[in-house]
Coordinates of C-alpha atoms in Angstrom, one line a residue:
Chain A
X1 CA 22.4 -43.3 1.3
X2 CA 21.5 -46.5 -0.1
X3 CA 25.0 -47.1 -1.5
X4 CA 26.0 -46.9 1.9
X5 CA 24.4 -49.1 3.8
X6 CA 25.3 -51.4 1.3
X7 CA 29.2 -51.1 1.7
X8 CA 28.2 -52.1 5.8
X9 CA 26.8 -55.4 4.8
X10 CA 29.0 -56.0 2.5
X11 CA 31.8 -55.6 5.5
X12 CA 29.5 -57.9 8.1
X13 CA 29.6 -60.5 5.3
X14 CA 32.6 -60.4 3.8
X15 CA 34.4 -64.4 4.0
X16 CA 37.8 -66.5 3.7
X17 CA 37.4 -69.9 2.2
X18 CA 40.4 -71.7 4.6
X19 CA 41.7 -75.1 4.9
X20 CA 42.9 -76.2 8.4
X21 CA 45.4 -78.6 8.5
X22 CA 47.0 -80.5 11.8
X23 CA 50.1 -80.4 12.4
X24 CA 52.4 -83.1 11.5
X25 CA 54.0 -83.4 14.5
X26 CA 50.9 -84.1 16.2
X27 CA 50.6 -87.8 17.2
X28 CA 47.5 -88.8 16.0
X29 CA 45.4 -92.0 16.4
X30 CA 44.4 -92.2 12.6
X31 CA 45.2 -89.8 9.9
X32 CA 43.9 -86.0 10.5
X33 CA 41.8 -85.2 7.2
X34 CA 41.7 -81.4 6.6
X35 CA 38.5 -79.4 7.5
X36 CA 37.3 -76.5 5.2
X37 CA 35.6 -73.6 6.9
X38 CA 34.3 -70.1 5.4
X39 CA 35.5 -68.0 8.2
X40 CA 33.7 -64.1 8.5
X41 CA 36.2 -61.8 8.3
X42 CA 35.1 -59.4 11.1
X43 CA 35.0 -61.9 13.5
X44 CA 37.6 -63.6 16.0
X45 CA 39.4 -67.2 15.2
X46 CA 38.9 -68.6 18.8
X47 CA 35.0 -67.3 18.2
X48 CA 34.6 -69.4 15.4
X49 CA 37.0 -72.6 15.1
X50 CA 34.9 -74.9 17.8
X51 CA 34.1 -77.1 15.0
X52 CA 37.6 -77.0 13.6
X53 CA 38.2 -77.9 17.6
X54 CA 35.8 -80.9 17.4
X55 CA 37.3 -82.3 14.2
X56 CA 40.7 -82.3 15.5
X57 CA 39.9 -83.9 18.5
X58 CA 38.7 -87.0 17.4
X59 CA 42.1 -87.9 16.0
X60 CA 44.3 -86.5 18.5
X61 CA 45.1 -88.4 22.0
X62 CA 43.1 -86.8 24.7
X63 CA 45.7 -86.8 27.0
X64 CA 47.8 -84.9 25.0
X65 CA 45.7 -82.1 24.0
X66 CA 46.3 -78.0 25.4
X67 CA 44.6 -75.2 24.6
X68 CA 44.3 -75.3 20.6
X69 CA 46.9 -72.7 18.8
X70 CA 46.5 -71.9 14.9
X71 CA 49.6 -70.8 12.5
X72 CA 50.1 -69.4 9.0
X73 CA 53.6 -70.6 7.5
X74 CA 55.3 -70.7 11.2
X75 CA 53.7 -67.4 12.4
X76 CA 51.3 -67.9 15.3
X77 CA 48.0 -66.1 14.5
X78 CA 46.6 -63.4 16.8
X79 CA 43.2 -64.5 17.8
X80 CA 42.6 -61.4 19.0
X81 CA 43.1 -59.6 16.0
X82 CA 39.7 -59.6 13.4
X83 CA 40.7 -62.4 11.1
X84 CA 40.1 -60.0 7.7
X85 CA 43.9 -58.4 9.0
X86 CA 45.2 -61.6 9.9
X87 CA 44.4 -62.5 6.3
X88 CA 45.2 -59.3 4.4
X89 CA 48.4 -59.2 6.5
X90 CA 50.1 -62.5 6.5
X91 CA 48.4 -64.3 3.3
X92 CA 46.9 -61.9 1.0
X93 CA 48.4 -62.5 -2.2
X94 CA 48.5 -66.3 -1.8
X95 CA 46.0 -68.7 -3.6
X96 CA 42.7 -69.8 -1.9
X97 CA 42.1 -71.2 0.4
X98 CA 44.0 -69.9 2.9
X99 CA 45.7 -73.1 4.5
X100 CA 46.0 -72.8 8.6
X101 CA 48.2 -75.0 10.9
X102 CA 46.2 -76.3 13.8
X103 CA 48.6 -77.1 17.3
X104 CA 47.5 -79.1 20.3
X105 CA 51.1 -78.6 22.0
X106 CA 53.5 -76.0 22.9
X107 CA 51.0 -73.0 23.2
X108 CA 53.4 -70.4 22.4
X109 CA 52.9 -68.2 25.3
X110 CA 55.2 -65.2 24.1
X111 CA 53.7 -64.8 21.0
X112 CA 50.0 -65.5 21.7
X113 CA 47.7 -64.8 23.9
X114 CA 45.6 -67.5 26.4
X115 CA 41.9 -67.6 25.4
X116 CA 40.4 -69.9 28.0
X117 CA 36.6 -69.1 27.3
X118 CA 34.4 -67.3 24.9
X119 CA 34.2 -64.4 27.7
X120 CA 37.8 -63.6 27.3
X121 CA 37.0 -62.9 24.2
X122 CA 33.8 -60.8 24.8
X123 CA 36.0 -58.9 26.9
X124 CA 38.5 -57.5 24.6
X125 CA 36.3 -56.9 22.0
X126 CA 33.9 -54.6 24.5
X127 CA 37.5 -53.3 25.8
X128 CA 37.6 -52.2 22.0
X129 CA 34.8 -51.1 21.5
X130 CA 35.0 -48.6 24.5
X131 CA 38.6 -47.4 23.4
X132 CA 37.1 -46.5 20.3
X133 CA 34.2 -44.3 21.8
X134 CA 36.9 -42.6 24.3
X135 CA 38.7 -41.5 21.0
X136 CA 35.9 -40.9 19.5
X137 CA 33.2 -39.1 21.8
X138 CA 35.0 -39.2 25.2
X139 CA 33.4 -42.2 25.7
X140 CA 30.2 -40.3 26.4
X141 CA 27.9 -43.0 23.9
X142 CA 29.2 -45.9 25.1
X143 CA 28.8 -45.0 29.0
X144 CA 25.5 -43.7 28.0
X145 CA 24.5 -47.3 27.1
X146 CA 23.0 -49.9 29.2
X147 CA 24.5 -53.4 29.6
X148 CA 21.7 -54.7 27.6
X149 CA 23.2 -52.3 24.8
X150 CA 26.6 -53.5 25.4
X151 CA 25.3 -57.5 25.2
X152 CA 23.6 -57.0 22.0
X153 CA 26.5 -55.4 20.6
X154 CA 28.6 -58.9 21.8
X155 CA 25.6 -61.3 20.8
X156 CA 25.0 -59.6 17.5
X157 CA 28.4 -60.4 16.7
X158 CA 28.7 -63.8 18.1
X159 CA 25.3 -64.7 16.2
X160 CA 26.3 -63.2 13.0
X161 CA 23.2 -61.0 13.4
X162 CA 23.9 -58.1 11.6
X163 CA 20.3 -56.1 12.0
X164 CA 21.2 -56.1 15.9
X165 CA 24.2 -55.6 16.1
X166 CA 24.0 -52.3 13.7
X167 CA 20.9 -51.3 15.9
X168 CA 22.8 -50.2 18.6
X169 CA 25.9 -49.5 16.4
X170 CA 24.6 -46.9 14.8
X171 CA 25.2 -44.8 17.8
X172 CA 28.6 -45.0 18.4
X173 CA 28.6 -43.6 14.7
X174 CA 26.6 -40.5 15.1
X175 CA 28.1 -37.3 16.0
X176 CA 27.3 -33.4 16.7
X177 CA 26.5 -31.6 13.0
X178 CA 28.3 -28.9 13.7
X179 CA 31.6 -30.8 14.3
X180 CA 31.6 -32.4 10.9
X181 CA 32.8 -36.0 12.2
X182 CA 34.3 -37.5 15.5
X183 CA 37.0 -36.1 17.8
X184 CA 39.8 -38.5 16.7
X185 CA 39.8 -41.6 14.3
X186 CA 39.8 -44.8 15.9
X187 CA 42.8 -46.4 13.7
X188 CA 45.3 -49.2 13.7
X189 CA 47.8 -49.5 10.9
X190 CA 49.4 -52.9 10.7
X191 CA 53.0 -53.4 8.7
X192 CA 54.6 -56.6 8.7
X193 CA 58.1 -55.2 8.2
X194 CA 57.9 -53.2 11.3
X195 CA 59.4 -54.9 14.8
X196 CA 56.1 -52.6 16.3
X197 CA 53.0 -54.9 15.9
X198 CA 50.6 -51.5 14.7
X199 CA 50.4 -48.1 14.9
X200 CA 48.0 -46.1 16.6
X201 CA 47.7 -42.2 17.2
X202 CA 45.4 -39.6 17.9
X203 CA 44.3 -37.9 14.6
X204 CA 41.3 -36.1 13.6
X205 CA 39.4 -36.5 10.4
X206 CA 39.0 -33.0 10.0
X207 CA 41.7 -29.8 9.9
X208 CA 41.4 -26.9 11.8
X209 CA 40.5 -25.4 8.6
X210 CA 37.7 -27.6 8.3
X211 CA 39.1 -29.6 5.2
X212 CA 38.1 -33.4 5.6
X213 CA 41.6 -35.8 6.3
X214 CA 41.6 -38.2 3.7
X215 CA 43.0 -42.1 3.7
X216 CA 46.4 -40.0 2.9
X217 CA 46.5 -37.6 4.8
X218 CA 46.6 -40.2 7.6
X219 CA 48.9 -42.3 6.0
X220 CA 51.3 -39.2 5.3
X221 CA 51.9 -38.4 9.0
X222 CA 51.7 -41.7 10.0
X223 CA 53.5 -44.1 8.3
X224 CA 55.3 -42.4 5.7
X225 CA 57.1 -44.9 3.3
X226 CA 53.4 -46.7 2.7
X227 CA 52.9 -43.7 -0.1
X228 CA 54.5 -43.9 -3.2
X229 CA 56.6 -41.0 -3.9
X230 CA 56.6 -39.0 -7.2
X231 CA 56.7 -40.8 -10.5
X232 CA 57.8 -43.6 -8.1
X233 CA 56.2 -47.4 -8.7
X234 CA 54.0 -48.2 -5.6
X235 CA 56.1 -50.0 -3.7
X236 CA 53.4 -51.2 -0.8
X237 CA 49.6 -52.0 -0.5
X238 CA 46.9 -50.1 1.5
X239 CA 44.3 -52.8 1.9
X240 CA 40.7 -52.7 4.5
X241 CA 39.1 -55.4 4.3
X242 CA 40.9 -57.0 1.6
X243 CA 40.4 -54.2 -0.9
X244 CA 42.5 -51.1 -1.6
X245 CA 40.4 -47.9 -1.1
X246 CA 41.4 -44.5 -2.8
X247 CA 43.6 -42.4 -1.0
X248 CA 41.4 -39.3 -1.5
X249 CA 38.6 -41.3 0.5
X250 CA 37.9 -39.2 3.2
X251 CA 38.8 -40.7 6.5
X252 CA 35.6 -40.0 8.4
X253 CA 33.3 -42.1 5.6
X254 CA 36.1 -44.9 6.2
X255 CA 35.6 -45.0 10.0
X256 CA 31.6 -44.8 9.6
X257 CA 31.5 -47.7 7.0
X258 CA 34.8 -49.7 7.0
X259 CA 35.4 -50.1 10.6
X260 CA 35.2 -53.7 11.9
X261 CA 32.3 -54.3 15.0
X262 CA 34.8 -53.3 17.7
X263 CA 35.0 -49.4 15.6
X264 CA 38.6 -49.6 14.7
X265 CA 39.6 -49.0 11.4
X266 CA 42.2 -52.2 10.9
X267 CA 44.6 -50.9 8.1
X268 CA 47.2 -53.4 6.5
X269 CA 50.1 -52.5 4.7
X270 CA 52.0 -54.9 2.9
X271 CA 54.5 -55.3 0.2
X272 CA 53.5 -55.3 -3.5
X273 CA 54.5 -58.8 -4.5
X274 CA 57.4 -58.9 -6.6
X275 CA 55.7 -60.7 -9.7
Chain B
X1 CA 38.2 -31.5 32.7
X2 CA 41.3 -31.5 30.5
X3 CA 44.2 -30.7 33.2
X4 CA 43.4 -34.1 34.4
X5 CA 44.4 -35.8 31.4
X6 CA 48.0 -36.4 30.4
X7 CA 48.8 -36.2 27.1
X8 CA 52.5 -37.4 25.6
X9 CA 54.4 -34.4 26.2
X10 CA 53.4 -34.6 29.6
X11 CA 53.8 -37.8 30.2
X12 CA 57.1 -37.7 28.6
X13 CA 58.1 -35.1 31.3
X14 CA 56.7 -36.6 34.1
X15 CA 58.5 -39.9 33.3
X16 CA 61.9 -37.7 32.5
X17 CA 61.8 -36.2 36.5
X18 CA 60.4 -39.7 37.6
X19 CA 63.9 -41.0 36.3
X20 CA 65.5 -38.3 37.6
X21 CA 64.4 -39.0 41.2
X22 CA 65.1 -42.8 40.7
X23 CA 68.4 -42.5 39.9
X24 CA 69.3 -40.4 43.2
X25 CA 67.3 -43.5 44.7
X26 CA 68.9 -46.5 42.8
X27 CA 65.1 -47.1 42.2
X28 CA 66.3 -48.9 38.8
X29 CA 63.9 -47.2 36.6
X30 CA 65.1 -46.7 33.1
X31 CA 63.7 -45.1 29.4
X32 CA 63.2 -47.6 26.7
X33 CA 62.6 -45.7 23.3
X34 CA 61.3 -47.0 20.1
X35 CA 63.7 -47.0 17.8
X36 CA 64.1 -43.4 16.2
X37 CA 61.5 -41.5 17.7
X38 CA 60.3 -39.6 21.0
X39 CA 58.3 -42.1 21.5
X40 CA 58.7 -44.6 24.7
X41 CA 58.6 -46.3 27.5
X42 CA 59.1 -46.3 31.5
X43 CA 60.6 -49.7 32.5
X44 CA 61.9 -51.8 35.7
X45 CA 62.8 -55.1 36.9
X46 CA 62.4 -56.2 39.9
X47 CA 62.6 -59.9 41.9
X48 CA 59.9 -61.1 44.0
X49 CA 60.7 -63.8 46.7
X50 CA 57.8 -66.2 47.2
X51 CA 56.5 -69.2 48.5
X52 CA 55.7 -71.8 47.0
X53 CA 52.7 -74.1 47.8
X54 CA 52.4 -77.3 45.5
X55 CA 48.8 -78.1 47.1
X56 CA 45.9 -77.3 45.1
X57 CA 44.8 -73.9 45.2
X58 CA 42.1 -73.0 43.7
X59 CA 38.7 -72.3 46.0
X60 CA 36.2 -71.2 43.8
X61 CA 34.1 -70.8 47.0
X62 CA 36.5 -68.3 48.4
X63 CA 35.7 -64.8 49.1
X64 CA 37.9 -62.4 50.9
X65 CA 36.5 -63.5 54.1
X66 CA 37.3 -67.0 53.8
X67 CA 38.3 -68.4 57.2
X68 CA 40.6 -71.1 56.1
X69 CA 43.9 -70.8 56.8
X70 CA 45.9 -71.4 53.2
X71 CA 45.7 -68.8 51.0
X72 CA 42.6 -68.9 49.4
X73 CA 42.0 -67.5 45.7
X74 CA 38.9 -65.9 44.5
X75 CA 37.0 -67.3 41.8
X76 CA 38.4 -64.3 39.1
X77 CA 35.8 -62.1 37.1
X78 CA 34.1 -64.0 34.6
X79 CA 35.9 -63.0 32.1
X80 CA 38.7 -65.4 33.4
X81 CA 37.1 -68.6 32.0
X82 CA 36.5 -71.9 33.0
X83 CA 37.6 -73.2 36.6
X84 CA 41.0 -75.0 36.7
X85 CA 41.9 -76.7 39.9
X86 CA 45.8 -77.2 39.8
X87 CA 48.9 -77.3 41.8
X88 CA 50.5 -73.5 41.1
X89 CA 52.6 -71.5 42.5
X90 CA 50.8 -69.4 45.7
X91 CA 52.6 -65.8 45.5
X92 CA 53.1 -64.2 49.0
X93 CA 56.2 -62.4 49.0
X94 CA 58.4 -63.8 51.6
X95 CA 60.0 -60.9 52.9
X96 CA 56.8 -59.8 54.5
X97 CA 55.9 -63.0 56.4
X98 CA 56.7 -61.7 60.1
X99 CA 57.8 -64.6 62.1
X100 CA 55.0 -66.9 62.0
X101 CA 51.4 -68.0 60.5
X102 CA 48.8 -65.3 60.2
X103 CA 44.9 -66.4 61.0
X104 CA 42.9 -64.6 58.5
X105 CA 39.5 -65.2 61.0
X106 CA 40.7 -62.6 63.1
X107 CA 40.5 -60.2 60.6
X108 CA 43.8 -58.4 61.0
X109 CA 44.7 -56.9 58.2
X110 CA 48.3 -57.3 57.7
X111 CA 49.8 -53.9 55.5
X112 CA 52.4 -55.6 53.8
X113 CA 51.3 -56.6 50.2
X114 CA 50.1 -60.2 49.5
X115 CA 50.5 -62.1 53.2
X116 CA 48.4 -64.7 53.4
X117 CA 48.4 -67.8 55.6
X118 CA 50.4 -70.6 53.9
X119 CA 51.4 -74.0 54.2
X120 CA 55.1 -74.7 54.6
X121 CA 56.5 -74.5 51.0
X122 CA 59.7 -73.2 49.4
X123 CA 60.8 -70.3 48.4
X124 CA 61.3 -69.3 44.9
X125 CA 62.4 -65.9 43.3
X126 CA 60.1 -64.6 40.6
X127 CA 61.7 -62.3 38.1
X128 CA 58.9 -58.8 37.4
X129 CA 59.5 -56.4 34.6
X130 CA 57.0 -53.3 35.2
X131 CA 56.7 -50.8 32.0
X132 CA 54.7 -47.5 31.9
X133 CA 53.3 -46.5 28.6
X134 CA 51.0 -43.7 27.3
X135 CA 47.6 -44.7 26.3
X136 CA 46.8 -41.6 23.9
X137 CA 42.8 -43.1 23.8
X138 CA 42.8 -42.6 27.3
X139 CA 45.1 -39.7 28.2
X140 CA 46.6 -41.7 30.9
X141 CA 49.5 -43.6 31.8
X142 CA 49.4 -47.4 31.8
X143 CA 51.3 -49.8 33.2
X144 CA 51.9 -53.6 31.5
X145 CA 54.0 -56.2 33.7
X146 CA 55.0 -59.8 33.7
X147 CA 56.3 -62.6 35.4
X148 CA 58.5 -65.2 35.3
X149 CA 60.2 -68.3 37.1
X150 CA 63.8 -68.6 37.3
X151 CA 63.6 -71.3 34.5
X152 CA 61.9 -68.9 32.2
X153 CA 58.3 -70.5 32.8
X154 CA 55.8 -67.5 32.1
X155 CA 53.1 -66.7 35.5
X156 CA 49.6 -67.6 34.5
X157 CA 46.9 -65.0 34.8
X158 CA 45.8 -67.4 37.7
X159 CA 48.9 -67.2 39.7
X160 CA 49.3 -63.6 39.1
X161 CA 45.6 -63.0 40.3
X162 CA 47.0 -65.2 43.3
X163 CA 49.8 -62.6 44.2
X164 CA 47.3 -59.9 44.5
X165 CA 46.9 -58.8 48.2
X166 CA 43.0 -60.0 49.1
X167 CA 41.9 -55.8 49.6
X168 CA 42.8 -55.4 46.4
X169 CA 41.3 -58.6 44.7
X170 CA 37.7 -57.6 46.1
X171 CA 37.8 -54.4 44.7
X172 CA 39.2 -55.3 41.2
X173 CA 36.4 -57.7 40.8
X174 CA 33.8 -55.4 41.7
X175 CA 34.8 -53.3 38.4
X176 CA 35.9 -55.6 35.7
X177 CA 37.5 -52.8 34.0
X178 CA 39.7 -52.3 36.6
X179 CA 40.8 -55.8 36.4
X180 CA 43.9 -57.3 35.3
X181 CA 44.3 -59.1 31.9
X182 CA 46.0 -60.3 29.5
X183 CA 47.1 -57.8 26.3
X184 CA 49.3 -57.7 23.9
X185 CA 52.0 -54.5 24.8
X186 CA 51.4 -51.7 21.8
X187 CA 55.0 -51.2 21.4
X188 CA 56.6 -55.2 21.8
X189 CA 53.8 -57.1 21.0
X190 CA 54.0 -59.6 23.5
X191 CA 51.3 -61.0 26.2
X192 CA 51.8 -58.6 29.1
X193 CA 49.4 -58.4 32.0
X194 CA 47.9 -54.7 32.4
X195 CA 45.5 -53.0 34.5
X196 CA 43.2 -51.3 32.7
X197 CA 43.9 -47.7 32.5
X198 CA 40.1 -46.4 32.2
X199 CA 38.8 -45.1 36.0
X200 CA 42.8 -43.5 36.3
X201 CA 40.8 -39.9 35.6
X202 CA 38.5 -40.9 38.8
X203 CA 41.0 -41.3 41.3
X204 CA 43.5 -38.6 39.6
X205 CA 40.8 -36.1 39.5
X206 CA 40.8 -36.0 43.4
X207 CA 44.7 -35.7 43.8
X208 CA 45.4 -33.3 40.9
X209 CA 42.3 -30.9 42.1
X210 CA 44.2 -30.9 45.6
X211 CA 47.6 -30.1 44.3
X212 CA 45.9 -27.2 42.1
X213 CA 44.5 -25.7 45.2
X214 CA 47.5 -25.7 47.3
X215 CA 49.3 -24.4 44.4
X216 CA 51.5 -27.5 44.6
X217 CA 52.7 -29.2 41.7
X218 CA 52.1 -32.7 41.0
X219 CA 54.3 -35.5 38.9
X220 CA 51.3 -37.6 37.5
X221 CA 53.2 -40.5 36.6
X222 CA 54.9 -40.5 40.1
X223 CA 51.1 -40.7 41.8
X224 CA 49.2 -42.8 39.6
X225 CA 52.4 -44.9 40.3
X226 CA 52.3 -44.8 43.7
X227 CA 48.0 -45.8 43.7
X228 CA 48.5 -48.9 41.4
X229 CA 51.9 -50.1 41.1
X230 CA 51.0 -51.7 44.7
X231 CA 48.1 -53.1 43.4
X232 CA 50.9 -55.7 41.3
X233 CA 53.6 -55.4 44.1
X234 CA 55.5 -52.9 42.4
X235 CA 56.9 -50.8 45.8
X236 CA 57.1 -47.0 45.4
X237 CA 59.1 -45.8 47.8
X238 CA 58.0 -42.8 50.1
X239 CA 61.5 -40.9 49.6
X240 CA 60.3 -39.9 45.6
X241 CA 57.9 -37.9 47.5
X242 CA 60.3 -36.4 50.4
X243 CA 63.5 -36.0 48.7
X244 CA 64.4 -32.6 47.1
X245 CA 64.1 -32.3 43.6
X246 CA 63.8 -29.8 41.1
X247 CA 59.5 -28.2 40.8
X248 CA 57.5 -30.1 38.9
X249 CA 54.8 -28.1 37.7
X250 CA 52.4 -29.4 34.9
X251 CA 51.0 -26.0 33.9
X252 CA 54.8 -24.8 33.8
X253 CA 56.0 -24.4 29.9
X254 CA 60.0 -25.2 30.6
X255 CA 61.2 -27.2 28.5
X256 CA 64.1 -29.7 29.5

């Protein structure tokens, strides 16, 4: 459907307008002016910040400079998470641009993970990517592919290339007619007021009575107190990719088109701001 | 074949007699649970002597024939990053040094986890805390792990690389997913080290098709334990398997 392959690019494109700013306890060697960057939201922050890197370095003492380390109003962002959740988790009812601490120092090591090269990151986003296709199809597609497959998949991401990437994408998003979807859902539901940092099960988009799951149906057995109940005000948000989709959606159509590149469906739920 | 996947219940049973057992043993296992549900995890500390050797270490020309006598560390799977030379610590766990320095050239391969050659150096105890989790993607168990100093400095992916006996290095390499790395642990979300769980059916499959034909029963968790927990100096002592204990049977439907 037309329609639908427009709600893909739509995803691939989508951007935050953000402001990084150096930390103030940084000893600089003149004054640190802010750099502005349109970050994608289905990409990584340690994939895209070199220049943000680069900026910062000029001003900082070389000597005193560790692996960069980026923060959102003292809580140390996930590089390893796509940055659309960082976003719609930590700062999505806050004006734009979304303002970013850069560190140079005290990499904190039990919050964050190290991400010593551009590999590291390759790695945990194929390590997705095939976690999603075990839930999926046993991991019979992605085994099925050839490393080239698996590389263009990485470079298509990397290189913003959407056509490539989605060549060999498209793959991991079929699935036998008769089974009306995938095995399970490849899903992670975020909540900031929860000690766990997501939740993720095995659930499958459709009943044994053949009905399709919808958005809440999965949101009903997982994480309960995200619905409103009757007559109730809503009390919390159910955003992907920064917009709240219907809870009748059905859950298959979410994975297939709202996904990020490494096949999970990223789901945030947040607080309805109190104004 | 689906009898040699573990899903939660089982796994949840299989860690239930695995605590049984370790209890009897003073093995030190015990059940973390998230907060109001079923849900958990396996966990252990332990404390690792080792030596410590202040000299640079890092060979990125090493392989697991290297002749020299220090310890020398494999340049890591790609996926590691950039070369670091620096001074770090150089695991070999002490207690398994047997009177004297070992020559690697003569290609004796000592059985004891981690013994390397070494330089004189002193000895420092490392504090390990092992947890087993269920990977419901995979249908396996897991097991996440970290390190730390006695002043609360965290081990590096380098120096934990560095603790891994050479055997088991070569092989890791060889199949990057069987590597170790750096995640963030599902339940805590902290960095914790984990060997990734993926190939687990491939060497289960053989073990779990030999208990089924000798009608024997088979604790899943207590053999996938006993294949990798080595692999990160985690010891599984052989009395689990020769002590008496009640049947565990995975096809049997008791419930506990």
């Amino acid at each position: 459907m037309a329609d639908d392959k427009d709600v893909l690019r739509d995803v691939w494109f989508g951007r935050i307008p953000t402001c990084f700013i150096l930390n103030q306890d940084e000893v600089t060697e003149r004054e640190a002016e802010p750099y502005y960057l349109l970050l994608p939201r289905v990409s990584y922050l340690t994939l895209v910040t070199d220049k943000v890197k680069k900026h910062f370095h000029k001003v900082v003492r070389t000597d005193d400079v560790e692996e960069m380390w980026l923060e959102y109003e003292g809580t140390p962002l996930k590089w390893h998470y796509p940055i659309g959740v960082l976003f719609d988790l930590h700062a999505s009812n806050t004006v734009l641009p979304w303002s970013i601490t850069v560190h140079f120092k005290n990499f904190p090591d039990r919050d964050l993970l190290h991400c010593p090269s551009n590999s590291v990151i390759e790695a945990h986003f194929m390590s997705s990517i095939k976690e999603a296709d075990a839930l999926k199809h046993k991991s019979q597609v992605v085994n099925d592919m050839q490393k080239k497959d698996h590389k263009q998949l990485w470079m298509g991401l990397q290189n913003d290339k959407f056509d490539q990437f989605w060549a060999m994408n498209r793959k991991l998003m079929e699935y036998p007619t008769e089974e009306g979807g995938f095995r399970y859902i490849p899903f992670r539901i975020y909540q900031t007021m929860s000690d766990r940092p997501f939740i993720q099960k095995l659930f499958r988009p459709v009943s044994p009575e053949g009905n399709m799951h919808t958005l809440g149906d999965l949101l009903k057995e997982m994480c309960p107190a995200a619905l409103p109940n009757d007559g109730e005000q809503k009390r919390y948000q159910v955003v992907i990719h920064g917009i709240e989709p219907l809870l009748e959606t059905p859950l298959q159509w979410l994975s297939e088109h709202l996904s990020h590149p490494d096949n999970f469906l990223h789901i945030c739920v947040t607080p309805v701001p109190s104004d | 074949m689906s009898w040699c996947v573990l899903d939660e219940e089982n796994f949840r049973r299989c860690c239930r007699l695995l605590l049984q057992q370790s209890e009897q043993l003073r093995d030190g296992w015990s059940w973390e649970a998230v907060q109001g549900s079923e849900e958990g995890y396996l966990k252990k500390t332990a404390l690792r002597s080792v030596i410590v050797d202040s000299s640079p270490v890092w060979d990125h020309e090493g392989s697991a024939s290297d002749s020299e006598p220090h310890t020398s560390c494999h340049s890591w799977p790609d996926q590691q990053g950039q070369e670091e030379k620096q001074a770090g610590l150089v695991l070999v766990d002490a207690d398994s040094i047997k009177g004297g320095i070992e020559d690697e050239e003569d290609g004796e391969e000592d059985e004891d986890d981690g013994v390397c050659a070494v330089s004189e150096g002193s000895s420092q105890v490392l504090q390990y805390e092992y947890h087993i989790l269920h990977s419901c993607s995979y249908s396996t168990p897991v097991l996440y792990f970290r390190a730390f100093t006695q002043d609360g400095r965290s081990l590096s992916l380098e120096e934990v690389w560095s603790s891994v006996h050479p055997n088991f290095r070569l092989r890791l390499q060889n199949s990057p997913l069987n590597t170790i790395t750096l995640q963030e642990h599902p339940l805590l979300g902290q960095p914790f080290f984990m060997l990734h769980p993926c190939r687990t059916e491939e060497f289960m499959r053989p073990v779990l098709q030999a208990a089924q034909d000798q009608h024997r029963s088979v604790n899943y968790v207590l053999s996938w334990l006993s294949v990798v927990g080595p692999v990160v100096g985690l010891d599984v002592p052989l009395k689990y398997a020769t002590q008496l204990h009640p049947a565990a049977s995975l096809s049997s439907t008791e419930s506990d």
